PDB file of C-alpha atoms and ligand atoms in Angstrom:
ATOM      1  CA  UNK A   1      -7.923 -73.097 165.360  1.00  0.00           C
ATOM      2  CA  UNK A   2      -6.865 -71.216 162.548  1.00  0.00           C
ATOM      3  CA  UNK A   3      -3.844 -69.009 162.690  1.00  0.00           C
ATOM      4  CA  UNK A   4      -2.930 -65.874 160.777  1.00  0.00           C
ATOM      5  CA  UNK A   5       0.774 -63.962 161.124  1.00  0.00           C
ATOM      6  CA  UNK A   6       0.917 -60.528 160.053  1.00  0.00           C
ATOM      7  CA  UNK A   7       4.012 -58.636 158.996  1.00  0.00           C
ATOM      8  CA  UNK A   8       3.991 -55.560 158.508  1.00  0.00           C
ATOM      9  CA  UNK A   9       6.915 -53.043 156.680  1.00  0.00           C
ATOM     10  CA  UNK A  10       6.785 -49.176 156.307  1.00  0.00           C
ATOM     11  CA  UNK A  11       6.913 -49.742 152.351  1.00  0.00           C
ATOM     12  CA  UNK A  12       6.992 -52.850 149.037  1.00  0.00           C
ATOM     13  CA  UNK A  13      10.804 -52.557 149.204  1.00  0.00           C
ATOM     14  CA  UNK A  14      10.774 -53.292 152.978  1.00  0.00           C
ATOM     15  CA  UNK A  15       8.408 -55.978 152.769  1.00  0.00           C
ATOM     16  CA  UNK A  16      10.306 -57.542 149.556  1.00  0.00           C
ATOM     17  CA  UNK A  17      13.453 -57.194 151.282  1.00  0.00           C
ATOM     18  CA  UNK A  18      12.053 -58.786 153.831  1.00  0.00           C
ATOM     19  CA  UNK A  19      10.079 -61.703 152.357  1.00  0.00           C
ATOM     20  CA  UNK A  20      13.566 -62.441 149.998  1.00  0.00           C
ATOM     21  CA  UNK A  21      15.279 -63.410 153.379  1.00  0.00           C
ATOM     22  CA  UNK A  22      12.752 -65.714 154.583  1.00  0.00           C
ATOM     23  CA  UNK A  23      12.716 -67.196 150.993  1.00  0.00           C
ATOM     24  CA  UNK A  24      16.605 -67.567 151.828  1.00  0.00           C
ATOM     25  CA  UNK A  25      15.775 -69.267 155.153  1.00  0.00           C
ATOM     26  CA  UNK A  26      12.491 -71.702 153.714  1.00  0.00           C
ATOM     27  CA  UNK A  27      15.388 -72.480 150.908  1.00  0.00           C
ATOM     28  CA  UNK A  28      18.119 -73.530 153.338  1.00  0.00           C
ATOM     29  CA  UNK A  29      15.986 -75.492 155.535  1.00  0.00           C
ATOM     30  CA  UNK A  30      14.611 -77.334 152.299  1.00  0.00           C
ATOM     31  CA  UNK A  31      17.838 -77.907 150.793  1.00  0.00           C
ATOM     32  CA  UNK A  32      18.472 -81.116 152.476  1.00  0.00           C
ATOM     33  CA  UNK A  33      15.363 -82.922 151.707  1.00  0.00           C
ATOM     34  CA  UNK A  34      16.206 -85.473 149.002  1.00  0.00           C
ATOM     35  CA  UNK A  35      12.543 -84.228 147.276  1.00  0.00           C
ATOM     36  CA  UNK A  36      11.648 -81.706 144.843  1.00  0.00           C
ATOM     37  CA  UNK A  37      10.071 -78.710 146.749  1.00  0.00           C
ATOM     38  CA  UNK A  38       7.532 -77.111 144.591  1.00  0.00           C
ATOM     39  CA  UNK A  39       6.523 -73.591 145.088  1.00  0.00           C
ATOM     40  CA  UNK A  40       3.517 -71.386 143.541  1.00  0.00           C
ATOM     41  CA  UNK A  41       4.178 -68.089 142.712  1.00  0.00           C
ATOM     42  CA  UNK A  42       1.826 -65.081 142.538  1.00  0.00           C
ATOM     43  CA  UNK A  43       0.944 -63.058 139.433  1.00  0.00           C
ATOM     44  CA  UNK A  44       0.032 -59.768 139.204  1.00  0.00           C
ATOM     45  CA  UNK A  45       2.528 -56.298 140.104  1.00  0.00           C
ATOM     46  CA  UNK A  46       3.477 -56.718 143.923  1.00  0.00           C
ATOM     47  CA  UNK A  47       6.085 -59.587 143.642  1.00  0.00           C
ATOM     48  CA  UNK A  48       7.520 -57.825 141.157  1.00  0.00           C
ATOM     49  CA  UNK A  49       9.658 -56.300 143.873  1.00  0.00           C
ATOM     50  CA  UNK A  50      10.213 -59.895 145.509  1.00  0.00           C
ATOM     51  CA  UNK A  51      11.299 -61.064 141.970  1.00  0.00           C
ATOM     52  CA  UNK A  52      13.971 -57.571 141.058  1.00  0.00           C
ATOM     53  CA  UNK A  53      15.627 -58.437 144.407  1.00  0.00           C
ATOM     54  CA  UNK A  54      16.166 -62.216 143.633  1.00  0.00           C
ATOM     55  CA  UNK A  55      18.028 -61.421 140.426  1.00  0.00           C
ATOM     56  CA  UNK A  56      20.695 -60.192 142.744  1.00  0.00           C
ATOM     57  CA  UNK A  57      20.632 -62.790 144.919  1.00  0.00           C
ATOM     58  CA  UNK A  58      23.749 -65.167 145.208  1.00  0.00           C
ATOM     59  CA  UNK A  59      22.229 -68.591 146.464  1.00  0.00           C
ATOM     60  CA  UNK A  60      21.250 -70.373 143.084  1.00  0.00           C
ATOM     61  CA  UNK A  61      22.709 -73.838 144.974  1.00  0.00           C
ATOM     62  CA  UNK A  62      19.804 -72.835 147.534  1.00  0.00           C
ATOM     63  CA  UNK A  63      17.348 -73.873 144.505  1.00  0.00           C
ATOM     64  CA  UNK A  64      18.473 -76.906 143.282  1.00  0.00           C
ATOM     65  CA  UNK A  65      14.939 -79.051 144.213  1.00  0.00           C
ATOM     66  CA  UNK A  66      13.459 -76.350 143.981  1.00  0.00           C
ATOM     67  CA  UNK A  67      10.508 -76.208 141.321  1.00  0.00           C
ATOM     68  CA  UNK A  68       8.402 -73.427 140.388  1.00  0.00           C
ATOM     69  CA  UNK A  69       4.817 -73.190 139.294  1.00  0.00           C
ATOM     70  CA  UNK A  70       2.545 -70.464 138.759  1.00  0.00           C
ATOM     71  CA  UNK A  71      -0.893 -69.920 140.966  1.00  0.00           C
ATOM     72  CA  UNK A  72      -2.870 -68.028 137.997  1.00  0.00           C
ATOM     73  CA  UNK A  73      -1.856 -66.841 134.597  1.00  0.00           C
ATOM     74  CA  UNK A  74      -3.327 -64.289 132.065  1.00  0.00           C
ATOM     75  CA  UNK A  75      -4.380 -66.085 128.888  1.00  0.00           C
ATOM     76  CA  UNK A  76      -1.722 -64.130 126.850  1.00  0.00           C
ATOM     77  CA  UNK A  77       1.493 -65.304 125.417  1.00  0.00           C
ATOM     78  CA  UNK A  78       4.571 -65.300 127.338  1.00  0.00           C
ATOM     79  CA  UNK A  79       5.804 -61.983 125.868  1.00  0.00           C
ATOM     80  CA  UNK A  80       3.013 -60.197 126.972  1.00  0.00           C
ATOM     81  CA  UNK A  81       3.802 -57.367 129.487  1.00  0.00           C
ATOM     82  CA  UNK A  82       0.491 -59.232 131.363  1.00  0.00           C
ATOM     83  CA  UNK A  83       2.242 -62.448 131.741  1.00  0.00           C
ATOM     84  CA  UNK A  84       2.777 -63.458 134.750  1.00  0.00           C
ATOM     85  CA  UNK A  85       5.060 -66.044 133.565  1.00  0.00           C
ATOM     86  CA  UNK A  86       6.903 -63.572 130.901  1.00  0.00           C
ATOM     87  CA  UNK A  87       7.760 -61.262 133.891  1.00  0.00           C
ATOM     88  CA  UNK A  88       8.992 -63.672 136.293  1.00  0.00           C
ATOM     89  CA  UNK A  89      11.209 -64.674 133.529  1.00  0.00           C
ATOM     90  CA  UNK A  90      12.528 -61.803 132.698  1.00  0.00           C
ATOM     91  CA  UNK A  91      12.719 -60.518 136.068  1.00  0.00           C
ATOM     92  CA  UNK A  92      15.147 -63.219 137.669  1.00  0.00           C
ATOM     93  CA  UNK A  93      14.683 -66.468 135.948  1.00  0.00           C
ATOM     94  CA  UNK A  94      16.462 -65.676 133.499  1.00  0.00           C
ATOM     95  CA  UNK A  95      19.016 -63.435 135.291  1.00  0.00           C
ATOM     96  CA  UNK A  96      19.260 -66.341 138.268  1.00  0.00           C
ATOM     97  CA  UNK A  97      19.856 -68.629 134.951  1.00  0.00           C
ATOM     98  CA  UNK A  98      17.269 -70.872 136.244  1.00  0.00           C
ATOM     99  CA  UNK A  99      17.144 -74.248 134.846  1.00  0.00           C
ATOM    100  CA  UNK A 100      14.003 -74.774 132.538  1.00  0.00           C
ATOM    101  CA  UNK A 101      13.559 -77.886 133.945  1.00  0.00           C
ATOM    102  CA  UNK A 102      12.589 -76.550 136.976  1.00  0.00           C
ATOM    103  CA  UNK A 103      10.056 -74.064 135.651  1.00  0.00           C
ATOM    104  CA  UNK A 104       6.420 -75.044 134.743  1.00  0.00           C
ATOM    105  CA  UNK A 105       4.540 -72.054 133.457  1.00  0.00           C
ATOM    106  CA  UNK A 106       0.894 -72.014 132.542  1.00  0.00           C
ATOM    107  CA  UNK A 107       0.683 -71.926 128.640  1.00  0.00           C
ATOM    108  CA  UNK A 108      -1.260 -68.372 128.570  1.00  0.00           C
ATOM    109  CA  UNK A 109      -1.366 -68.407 124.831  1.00  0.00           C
ATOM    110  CA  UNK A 110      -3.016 -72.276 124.552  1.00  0.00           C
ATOM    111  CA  UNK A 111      -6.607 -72.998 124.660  1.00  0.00           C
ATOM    112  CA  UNK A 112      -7.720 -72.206 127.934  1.00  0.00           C
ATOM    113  CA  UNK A 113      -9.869 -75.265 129.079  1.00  0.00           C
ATOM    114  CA  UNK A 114      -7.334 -77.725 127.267  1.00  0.00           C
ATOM    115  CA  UNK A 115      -4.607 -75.804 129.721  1.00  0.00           C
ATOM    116  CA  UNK A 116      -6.242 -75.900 132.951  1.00  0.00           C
ATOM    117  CA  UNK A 117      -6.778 -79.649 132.282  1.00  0.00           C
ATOM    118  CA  UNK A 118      -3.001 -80.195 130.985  1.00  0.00           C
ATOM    119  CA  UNK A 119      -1.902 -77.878 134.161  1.00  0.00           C
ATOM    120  CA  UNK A 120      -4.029 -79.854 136.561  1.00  0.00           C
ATOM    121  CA  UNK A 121      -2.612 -83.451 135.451  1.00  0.00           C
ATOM    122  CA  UNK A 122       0.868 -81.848 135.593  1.00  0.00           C
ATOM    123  CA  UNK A 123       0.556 -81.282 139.003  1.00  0.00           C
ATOM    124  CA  UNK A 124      -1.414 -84.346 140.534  1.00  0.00           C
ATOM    125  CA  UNK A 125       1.464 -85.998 138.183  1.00  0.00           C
ATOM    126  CA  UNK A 126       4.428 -83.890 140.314  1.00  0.00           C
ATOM    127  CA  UNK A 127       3.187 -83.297 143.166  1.00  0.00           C
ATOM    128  CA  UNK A 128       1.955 -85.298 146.242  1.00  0.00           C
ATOM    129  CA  UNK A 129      -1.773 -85.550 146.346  1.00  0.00           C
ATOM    130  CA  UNK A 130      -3.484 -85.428 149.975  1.00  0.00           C
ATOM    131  CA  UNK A 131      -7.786 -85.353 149.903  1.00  0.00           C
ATOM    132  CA  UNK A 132      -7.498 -85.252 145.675  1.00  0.00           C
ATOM    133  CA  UNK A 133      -5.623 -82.027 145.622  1.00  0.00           C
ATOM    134  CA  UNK A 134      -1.768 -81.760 144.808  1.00  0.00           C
ATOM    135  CA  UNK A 135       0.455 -80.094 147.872  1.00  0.00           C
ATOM    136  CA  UNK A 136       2.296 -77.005 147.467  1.00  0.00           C
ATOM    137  CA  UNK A 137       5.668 -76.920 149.768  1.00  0.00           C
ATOM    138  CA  UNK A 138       4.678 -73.207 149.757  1.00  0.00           C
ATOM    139  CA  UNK A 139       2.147 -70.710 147.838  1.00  0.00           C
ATOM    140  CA  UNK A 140       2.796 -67.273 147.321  1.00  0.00           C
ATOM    141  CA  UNK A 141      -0.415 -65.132 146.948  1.00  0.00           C
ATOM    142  CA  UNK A 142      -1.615 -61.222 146.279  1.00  0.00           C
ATOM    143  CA  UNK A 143      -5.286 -60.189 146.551  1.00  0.00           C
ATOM    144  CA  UNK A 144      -7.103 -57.440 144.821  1.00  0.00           C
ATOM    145  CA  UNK A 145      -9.326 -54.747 145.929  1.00  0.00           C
ATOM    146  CA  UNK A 146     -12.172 -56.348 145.330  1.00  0.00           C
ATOM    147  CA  UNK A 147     -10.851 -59.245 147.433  1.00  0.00           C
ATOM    148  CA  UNK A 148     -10.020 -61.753 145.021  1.00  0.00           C
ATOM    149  CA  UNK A 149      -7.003 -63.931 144.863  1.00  0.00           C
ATOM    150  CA  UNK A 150      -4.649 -65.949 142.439  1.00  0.00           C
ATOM    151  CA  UNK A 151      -7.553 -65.439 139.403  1.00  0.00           C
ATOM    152  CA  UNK A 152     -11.067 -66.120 141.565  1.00  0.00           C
ATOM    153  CA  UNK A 153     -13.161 -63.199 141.683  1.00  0.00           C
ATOM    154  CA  UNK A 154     -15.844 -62.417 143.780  1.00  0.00           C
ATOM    155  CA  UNK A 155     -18.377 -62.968 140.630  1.00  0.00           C
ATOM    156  CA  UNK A 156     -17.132 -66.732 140.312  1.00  0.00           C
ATOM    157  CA  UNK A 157     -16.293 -67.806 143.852  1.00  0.00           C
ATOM    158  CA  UNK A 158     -17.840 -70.723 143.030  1.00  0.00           C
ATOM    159  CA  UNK A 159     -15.105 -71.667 141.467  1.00  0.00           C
ATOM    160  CA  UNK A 160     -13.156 -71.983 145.046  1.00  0.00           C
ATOM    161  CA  UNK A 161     -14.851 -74.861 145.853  1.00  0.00           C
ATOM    162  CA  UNK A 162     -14.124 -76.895 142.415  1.00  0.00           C
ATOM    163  CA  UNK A 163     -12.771 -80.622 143.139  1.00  0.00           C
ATOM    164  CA  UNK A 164     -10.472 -79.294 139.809  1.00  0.00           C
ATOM    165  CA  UNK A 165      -6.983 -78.411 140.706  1.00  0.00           C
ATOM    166  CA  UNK A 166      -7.213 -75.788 137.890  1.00  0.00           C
ATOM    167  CA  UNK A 167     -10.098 -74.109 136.096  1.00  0.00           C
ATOM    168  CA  UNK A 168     -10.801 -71.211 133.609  1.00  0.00           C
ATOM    169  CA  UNK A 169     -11.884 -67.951 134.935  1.00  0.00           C
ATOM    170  CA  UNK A 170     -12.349 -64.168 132.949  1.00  0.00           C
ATOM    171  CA  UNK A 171     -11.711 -60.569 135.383  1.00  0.00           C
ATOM    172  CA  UNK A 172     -14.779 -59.185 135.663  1.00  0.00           C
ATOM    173  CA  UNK A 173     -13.902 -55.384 134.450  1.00  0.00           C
ATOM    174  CA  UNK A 174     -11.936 -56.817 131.416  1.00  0.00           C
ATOM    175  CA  UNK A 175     -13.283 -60.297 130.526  1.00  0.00           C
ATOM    176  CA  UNK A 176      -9.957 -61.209 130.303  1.00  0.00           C
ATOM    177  CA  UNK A 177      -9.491 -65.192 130.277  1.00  0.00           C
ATOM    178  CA  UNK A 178      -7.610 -66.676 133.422  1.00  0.00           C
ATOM    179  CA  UNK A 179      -6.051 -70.106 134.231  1.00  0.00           C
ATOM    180  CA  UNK A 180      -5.838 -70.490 138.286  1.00  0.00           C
ATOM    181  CA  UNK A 181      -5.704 -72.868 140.579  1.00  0.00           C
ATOM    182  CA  UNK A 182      -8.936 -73.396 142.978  1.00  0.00           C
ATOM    183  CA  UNK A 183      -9.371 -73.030 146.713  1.00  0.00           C
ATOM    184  CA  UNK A 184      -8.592 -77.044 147.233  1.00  0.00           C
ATOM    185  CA  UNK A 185      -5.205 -76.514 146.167  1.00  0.00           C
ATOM    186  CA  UNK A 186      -4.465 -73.553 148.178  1.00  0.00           C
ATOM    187  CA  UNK A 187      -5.847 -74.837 151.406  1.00  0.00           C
ATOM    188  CA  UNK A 188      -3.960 -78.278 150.729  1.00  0.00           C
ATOM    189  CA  UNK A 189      -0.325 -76.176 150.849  1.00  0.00           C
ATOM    190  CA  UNK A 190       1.913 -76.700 153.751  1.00  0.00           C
ATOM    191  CA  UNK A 191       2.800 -73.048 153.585  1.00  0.00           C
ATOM    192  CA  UNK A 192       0.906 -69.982 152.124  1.00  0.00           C
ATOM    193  CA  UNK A 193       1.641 -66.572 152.220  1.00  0.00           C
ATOM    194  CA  UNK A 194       0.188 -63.090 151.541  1.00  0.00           C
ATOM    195  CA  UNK A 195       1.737 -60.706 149.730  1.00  0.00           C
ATOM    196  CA  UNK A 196      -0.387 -57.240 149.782  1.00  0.00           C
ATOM    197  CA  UNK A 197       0.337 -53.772 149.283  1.00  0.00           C
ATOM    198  CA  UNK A 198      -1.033 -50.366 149.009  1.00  0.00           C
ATOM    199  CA  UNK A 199      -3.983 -48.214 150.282  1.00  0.00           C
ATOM    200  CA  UNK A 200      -6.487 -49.807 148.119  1.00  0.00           C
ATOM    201  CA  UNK A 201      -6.754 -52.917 149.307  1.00  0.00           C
ATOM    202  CA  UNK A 202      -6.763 -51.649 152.912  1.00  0.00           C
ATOM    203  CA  UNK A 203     -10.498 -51.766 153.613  1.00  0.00           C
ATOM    204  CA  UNK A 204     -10.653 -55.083 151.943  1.00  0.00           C
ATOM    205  CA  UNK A 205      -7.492 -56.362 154.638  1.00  0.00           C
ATOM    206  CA  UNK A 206      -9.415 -54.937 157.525  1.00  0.00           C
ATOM    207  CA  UNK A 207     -12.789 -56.793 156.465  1.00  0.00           C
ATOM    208  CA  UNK A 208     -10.927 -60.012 156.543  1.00  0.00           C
ATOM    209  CA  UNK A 209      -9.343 -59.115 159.853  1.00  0.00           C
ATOM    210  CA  UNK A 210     -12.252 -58.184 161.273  1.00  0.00           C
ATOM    211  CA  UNK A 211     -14.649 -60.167 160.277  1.00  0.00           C
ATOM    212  CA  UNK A 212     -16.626 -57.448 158.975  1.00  0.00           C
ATOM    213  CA  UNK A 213     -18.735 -56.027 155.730  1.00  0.00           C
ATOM    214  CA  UNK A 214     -18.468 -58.239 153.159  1.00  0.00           C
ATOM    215  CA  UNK A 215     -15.531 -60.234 154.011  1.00  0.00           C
ATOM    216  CA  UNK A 216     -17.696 -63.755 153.337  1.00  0.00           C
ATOM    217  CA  UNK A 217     -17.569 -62.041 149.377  1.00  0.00           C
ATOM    218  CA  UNK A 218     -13.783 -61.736 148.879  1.00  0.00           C
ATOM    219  CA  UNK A 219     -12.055 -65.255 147.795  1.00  0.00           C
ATOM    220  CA  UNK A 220      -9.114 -64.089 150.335  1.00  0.00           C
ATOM    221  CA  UNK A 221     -11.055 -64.729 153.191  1.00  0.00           C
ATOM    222  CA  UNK A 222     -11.618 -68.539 152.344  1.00  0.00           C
ATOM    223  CA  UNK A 223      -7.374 -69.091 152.360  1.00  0.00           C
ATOM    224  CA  UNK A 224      -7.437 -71.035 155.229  1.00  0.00           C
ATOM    225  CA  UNK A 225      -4.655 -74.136 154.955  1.00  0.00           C
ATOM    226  CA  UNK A 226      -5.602 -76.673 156.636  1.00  0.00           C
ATOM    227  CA  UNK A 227      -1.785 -76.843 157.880  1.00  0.00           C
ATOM    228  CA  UNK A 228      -3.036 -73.538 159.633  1.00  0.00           C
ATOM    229  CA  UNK A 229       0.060 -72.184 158.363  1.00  0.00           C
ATOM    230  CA  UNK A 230      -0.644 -68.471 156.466  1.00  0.00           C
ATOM    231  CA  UNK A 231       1.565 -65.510 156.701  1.00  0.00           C
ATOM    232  CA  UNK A 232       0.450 -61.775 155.415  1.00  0.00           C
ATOM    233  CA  UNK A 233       2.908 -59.599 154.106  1.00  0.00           C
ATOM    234  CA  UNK A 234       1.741 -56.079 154.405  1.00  0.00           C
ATOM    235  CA  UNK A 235       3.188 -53.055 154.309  1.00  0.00           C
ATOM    236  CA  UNK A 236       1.766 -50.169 156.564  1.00  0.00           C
ATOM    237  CA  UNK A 237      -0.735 -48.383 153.463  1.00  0.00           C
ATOM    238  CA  UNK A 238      -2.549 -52.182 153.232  1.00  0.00           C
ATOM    239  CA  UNK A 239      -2.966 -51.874 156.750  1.00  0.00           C
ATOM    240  CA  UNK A 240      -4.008 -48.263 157.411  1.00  0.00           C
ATOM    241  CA  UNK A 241      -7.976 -49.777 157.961  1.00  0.00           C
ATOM    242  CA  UNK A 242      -6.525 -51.612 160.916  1.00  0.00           C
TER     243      UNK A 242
HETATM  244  C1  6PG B 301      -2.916 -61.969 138.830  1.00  0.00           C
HETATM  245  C2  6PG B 301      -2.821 -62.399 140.244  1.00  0.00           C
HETATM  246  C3  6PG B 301      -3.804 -61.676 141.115  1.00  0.00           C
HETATM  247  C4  6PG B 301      -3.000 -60.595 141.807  1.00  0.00           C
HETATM  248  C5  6PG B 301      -3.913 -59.532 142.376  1.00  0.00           C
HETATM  249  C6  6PG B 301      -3.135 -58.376 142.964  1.00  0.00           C
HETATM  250  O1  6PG B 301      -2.468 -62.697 137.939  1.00  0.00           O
HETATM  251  O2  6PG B 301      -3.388 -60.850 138.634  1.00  0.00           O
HETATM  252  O3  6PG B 301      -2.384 -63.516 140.588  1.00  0.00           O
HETATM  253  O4  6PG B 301      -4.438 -62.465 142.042  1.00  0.00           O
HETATM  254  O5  6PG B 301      -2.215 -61.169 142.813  1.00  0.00           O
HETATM  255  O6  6PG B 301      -4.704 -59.061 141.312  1.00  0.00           O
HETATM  256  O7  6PG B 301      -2.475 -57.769 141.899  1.00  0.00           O
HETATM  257  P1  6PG B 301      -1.454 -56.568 142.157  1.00  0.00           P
HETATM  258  O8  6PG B 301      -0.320 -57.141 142.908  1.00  0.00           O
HETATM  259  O9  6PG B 301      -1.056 -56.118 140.792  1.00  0.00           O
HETATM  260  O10 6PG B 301      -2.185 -55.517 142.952  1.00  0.00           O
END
């Protein structure tokens, strides 16, 4: 039986505040495994927040296995105010001094097929595999409000169901190119979470809830790890539908 936890926090500082202390706890009960732990971070403007409050954070022993990956990137170079990458760097990689080492970013500004097949081998190469898909310790994800997550759109949801750890996808108002990682991976993690905030997606959140409208069209509603192990973050606008 599938669970779902939902938290929910009056407002994005709240709910970063919040998700930066379980990060703390999920760090200190990793620390003593004597394996890398590999975590997936979302894209997009809502862990922006999560990533602000880390700069300040004063743990950086907490990350020393630690290894970080991206779900989706923006085909754009790193300097580009679209990178997911570029911002995470400049946000609190940099600040935390994180060791590059540790940091695999999709190359946004490569050819994308040649990068979704370089990203995939990198990470059935790091990571364990289980069923042909690498394991995540722990993805982070947002969703849009259209209902799509890490880059899979409603247009493309075929693309969930790829036996490709990574694949190319375009947003369907820009055409912008995508790399992401595909619905295997994401149901393979021992951990995912939801990160999701703001008015506009709240119809989308209750559909998925509920069960109701179009909720079989929104990639979101297929996140379902098979470790049964998914958290939302939501702060109280996301959930105003419910
Ligand atoms: C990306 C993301 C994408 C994002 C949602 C929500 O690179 O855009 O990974 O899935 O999480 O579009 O974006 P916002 O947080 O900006 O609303």
């Amino acid at each position: 039986m599938h669970r779902r936890r939902h938290y929910i926090y009056p407002d994005l500082d709240t709910l970063a505040a919040a998700f930066v202390c379980e990060l703390n706890r999920f760090l200190q009960e990793t620390r003593g495994l004597d394996r890398p732990v590999h975590i997936a971070l979302s894209g997009g403007s809502t862990p922006l927040a999560v990533f602000r409050q880390l700069a300040l954070a004063t743990w950086p022993e907490e990350w020393e296995n630690v290894h970080l990956w991206w779900g989706d990137e923006r085909c754009v170079p790193a300097a580009d105010p679209e990178s997911n990458y570029g911002n995470s760097r400049k946000l609190f990689l940099d600040p935390l001094n994180f060791p590059d080492v540790r940091i695999h970013p999709i190359r946004g500004e490569d050819d994308p097929e040649l990068e979704a097949q370089r990203y995939s081998h990198l990470l059935m190469g790091q990571l364990p595999v289980e069923n042909g898909f690498p394991v995540f310790d722990w993805i982070w994800l947002g969703m849009g409000e259209d209902g799509h997550t890490v880059s899979i759109f409603p247009d493309q949801i075929e693309l969930w169901g790829s036996d490709q750890p990574c694949v190319v996808a375009s947003h369907p108002k820009t055409g912008q190119r995508r790399i992401t990682i595909t619905g295997g991976v994401i149901n393979a993690a021992r951990r995912v979470a939801f990160l999701v905030a703001g008015e506009s997606k709240a119809h989308v959140v209750n559909e998925i809830v509920m069960k109701e409208g179009n909720y079989l069209d929104y990639p979101a509603f297929y996140v379902t790890p098979l470790s049964a192990n998914l958290e939302w973050y939501l702060d109280m606008d996301a959930t105003s539908w419910m």
